[in-house]
Coordinates of C-alpha atoms and ligand atoms in Angstrom, one line a residue:
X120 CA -2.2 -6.1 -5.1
X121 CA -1.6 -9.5 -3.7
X122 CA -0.7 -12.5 -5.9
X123 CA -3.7 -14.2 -6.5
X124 CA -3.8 -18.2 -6.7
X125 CA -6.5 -20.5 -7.7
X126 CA -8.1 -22.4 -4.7
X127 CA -9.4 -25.8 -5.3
X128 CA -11.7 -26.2 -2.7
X129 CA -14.4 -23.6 -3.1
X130 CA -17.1 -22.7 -0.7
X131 CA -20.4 -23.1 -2.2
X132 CA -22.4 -20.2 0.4
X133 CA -20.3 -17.5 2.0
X134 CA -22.1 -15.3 4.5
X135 CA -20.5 -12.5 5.8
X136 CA -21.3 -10.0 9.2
X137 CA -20.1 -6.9 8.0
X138 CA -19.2 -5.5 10.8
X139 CA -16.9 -2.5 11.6
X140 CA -18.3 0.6 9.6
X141 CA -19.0 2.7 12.9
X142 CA -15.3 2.2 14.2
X143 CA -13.8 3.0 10.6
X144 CA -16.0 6.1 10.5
X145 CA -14.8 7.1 14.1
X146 CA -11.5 6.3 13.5
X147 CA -11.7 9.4 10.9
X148 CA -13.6 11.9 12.9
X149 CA -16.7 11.2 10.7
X150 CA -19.9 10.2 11.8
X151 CA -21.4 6.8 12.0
X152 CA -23.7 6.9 8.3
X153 CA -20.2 7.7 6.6
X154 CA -19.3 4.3 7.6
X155 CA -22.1 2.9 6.1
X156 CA -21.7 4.5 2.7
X157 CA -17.8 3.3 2.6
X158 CA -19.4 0.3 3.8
X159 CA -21.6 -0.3 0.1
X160 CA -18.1 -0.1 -1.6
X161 CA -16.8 -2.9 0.0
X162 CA -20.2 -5.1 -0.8
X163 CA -20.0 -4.3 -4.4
X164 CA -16.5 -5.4 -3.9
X165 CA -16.8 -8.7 -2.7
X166 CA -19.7 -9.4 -5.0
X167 CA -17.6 -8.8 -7.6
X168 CA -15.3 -11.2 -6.0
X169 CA -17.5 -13.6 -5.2
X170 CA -18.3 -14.0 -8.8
X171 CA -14.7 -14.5 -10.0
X172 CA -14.1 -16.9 -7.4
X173 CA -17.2 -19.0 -8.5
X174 CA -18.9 -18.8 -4.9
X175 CA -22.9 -19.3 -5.9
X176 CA -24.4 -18.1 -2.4
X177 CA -23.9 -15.1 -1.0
X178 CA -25.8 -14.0 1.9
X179 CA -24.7 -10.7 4.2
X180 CA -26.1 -9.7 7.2
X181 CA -26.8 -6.2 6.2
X182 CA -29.4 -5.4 9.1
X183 CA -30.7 -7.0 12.5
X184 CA -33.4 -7.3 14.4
X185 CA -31.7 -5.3 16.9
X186 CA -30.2 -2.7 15.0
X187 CA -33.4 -1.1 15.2
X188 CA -32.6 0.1 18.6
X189 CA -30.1 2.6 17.5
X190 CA -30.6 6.4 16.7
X191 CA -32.8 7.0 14.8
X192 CA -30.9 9.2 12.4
X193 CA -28.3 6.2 11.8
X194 CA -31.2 3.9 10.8
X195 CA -33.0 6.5 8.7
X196 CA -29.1 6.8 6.8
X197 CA -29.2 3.0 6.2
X198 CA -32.7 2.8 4.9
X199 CA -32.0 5.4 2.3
X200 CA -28.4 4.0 1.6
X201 CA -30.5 1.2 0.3
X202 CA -32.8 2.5 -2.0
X203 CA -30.0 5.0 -3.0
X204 CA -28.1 1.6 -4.0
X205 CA -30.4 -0.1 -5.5
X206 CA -30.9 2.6 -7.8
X207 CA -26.9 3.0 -8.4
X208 CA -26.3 -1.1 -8.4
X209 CA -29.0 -3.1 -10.2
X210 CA -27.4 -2.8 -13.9
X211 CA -24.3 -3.8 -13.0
X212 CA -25.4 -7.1 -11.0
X213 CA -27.8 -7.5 -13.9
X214 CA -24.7 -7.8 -16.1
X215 CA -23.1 -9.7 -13.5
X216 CA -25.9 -12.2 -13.2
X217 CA -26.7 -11.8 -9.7
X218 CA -29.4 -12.4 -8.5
X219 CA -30.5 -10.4 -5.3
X220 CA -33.0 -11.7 -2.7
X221 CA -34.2 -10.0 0.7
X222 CA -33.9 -12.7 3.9
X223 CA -36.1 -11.0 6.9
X224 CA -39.3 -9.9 8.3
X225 CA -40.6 -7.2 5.7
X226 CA -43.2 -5.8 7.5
X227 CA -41.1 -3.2 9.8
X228 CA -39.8 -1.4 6.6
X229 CA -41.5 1.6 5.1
X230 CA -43.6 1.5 1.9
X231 CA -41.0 3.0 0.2
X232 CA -38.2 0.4 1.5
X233 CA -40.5 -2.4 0.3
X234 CA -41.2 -0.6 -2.9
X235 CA -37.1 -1.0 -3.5
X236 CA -36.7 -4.8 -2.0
X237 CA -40.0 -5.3 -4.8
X238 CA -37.4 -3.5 -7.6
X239 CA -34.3 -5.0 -6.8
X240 CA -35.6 -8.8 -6.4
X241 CA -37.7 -8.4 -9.3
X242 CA -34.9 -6.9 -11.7
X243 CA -32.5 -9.0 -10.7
X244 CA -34.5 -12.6 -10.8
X245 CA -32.8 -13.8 -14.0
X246 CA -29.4 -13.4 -12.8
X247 CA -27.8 -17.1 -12.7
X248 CA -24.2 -16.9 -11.5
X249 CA -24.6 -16.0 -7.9
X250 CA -27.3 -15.6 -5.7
X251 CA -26.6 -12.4 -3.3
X252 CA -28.9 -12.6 0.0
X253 CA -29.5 -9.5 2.6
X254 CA -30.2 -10.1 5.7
X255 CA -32.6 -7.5 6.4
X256 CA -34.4 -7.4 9.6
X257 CA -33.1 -10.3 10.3
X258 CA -32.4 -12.4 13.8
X259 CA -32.1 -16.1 14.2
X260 CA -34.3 -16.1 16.9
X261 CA -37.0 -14.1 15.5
X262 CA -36.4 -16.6 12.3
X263 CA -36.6 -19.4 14.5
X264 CA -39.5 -18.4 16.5
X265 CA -41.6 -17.9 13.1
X266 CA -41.0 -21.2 12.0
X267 CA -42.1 -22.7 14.7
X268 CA -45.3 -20.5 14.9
X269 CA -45.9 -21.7 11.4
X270 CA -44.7 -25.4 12.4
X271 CA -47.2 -25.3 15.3
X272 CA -50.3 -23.9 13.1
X273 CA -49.5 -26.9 10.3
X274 CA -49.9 -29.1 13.3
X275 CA -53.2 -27.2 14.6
X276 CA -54.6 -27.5 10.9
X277 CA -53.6 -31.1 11.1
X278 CA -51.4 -30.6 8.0
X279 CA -48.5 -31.9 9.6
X280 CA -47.7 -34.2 12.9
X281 CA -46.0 -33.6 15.7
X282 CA -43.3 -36.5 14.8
X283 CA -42.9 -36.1 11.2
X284 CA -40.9 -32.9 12.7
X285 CA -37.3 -33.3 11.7
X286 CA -34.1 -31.2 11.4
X287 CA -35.0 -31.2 7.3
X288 CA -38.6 -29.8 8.0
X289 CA -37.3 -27.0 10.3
X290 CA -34.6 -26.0 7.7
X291 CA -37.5 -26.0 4.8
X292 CA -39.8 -23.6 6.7
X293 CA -36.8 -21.4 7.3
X294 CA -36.8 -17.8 6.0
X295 CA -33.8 -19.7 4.6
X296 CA -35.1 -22.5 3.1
X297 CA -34.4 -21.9 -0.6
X298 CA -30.3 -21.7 0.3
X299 CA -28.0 -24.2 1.4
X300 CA -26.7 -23.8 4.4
X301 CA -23.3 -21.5 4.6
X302 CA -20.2 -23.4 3.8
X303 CA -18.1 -20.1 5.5
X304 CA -19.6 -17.5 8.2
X305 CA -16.6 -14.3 7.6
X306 CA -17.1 -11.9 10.2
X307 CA -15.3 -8.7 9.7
X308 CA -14.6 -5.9 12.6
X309 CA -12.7 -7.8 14.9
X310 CA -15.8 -9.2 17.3
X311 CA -16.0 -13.1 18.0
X312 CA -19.3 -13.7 18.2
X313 CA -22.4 -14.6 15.7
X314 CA -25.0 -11.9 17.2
X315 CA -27.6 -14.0 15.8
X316 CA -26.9 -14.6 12.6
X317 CA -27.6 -18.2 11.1
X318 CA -27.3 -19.8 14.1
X319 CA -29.3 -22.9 13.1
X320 CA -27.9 -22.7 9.7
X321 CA -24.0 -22.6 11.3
X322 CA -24.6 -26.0 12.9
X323 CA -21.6 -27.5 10.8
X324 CA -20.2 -23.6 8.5
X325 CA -16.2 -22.9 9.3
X326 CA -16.4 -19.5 10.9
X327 CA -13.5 -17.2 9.9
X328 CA -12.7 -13.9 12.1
X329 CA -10.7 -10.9 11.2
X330 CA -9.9 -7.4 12.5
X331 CA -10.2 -5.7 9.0
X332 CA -12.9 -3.3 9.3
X333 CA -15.7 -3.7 6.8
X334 CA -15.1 -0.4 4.7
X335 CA -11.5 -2.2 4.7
X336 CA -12.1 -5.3 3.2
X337 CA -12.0 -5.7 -0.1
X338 CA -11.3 -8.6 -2.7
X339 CA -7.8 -9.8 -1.5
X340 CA -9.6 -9.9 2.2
X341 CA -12.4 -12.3 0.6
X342 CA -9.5 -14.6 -1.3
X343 CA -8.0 -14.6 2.1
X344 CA -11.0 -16.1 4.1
X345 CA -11.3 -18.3 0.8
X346 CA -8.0 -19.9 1.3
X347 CA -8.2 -20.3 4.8
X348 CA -11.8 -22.1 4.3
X349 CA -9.5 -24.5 1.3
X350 CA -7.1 -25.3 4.3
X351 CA -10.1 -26.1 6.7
X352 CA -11.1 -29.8 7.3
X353 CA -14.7 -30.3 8.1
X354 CA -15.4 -33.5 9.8
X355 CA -19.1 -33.3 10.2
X356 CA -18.9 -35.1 13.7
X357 CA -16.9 -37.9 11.7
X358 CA -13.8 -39.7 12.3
X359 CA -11.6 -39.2 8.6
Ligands
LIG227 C1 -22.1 -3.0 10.8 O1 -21.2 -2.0 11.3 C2 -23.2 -2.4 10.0 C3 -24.5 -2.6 10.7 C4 -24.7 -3.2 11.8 C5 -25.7 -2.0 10.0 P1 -21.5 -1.3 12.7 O2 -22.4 -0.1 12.4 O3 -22.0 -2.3 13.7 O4 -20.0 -0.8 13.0 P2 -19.3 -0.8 14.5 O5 -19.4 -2.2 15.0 O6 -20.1 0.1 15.3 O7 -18.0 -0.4 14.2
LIG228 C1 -24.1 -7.5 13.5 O1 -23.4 -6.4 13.9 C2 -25.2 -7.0 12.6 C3 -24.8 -6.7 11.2 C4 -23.6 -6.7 10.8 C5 -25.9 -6.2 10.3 P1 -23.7 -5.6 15.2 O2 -22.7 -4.5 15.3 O3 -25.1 -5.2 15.2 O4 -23.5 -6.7 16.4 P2 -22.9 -6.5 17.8 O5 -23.7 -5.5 18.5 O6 -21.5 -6.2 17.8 O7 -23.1 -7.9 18.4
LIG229 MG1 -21.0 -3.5 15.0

């Protein structure tokens, strides 16, 4: 196991793309769900680590808009992976103190789905130490485009006007709105690109890339990305 030092600069909200489990299941002549289940490991992993790093958002891009174009067998296997884990997972993040909140568009998910993001959210409200956010049916754009729906009928109602719209209302009528925005954006898998994850929310988030597929990454991965976020200098558009 690798030596693990202390980091002094500590992101407050990591959000992570898991990406990689198809390829990793490939790679061993096992179909594309297996990837998925090795896939859980490493989330209880690195919300383990998460914790002991003293990181107090964590938000992971579990599901996407999009993903609901693939077969339907692989998207059946990650709906019941997680209410499967939600069963297998709440008492230990209860003990943890994480808390566990679904970021997304509810309505496309089966009864039963909603029945575990209702379990899991309300088991876990009391947890304090970290704050553990799916991204389930989740898109930027779709995000985006709600809140402007909603922006325009406040503006319809006469509730709000058209030029008291500012960067901070848009963030606060963001499925977002109750996180800060991500300090680090880790995307696992190899890809460079954000596939519409955060993007409003990225505006000023290091973004950290690496080839370790998600199955693979694991605790020493995450204290990795951490130290390369300590040696980062953010600039905010500033001069130092
Ligand atoms: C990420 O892994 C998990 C989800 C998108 C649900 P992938 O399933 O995208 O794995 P690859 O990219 O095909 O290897
Ligand atoms: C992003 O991965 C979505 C999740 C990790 C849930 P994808 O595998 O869906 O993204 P692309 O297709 O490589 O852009
Ligand atoms: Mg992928």
């Amino acid at each position: 196991m690798a030596e693990q030092n202390n980091i002094t600069k500590i992101p407050t909200h990591v959000a992570i793309i898991m990406d990689g489990n198809g390829r990793w299941a490939k790679m061993r002549g096992k179909e594309r769900p297996e990837g998925h289940i090795a896939g859980v490991e490493s989330v209880r992993k690195v919300i383990k680590a998460a914790v002991a790093e003293g990181v107090r958002y964590l938000t992971l891009y579990t599901f996407s808009t999009e993903n609901w174009g693939r077969p339907q067998e692989e998207v059946d296997a990650i709906m019941e992976l997680f209410c499967r884990s939600v069963i297998a997972e709440t008492p230990e993040l209860i003990k943890e103190g994480v808390q566990i909140r679904i970021m997304g568009d509810r309505v496309a998910f089966s009864e039963k789905v909603n029945a575990y993001i209702d379990r899991i959210e309300g088991d876990t409200a009391a947890g304090e130490v970290l704050t553990v956010v799916l991204a389930m049916n989740y898109s930027s754009r779709y995000e985006l485009t709600a809140t402007m729906k909603a922006l325009a009928g406040k503006i319809a109602d006469g509730a709000l006007k058209a030029e008291d719209i500012t960067a901070e209302v848009i963030s606060e009528n963001l499925y977002s709105k109750d996180y800060p925005d991500p300090d680090l954006i880790i995307r696992s898998g190899g890809e460079y690109r954000l596939s519409n994850f955060l993007l409003w929310q990225a505006a000023y988030s290091e973004l950290y890339f690496t080839p370790t597929l998600w199955p693979d990454f694991d605790k020493e991965s995450f204290h990795e990305a951490l130290e390369a976020y300590a040696g980062r200098q953010r600039r905010f558009g500033l001069v130092k």
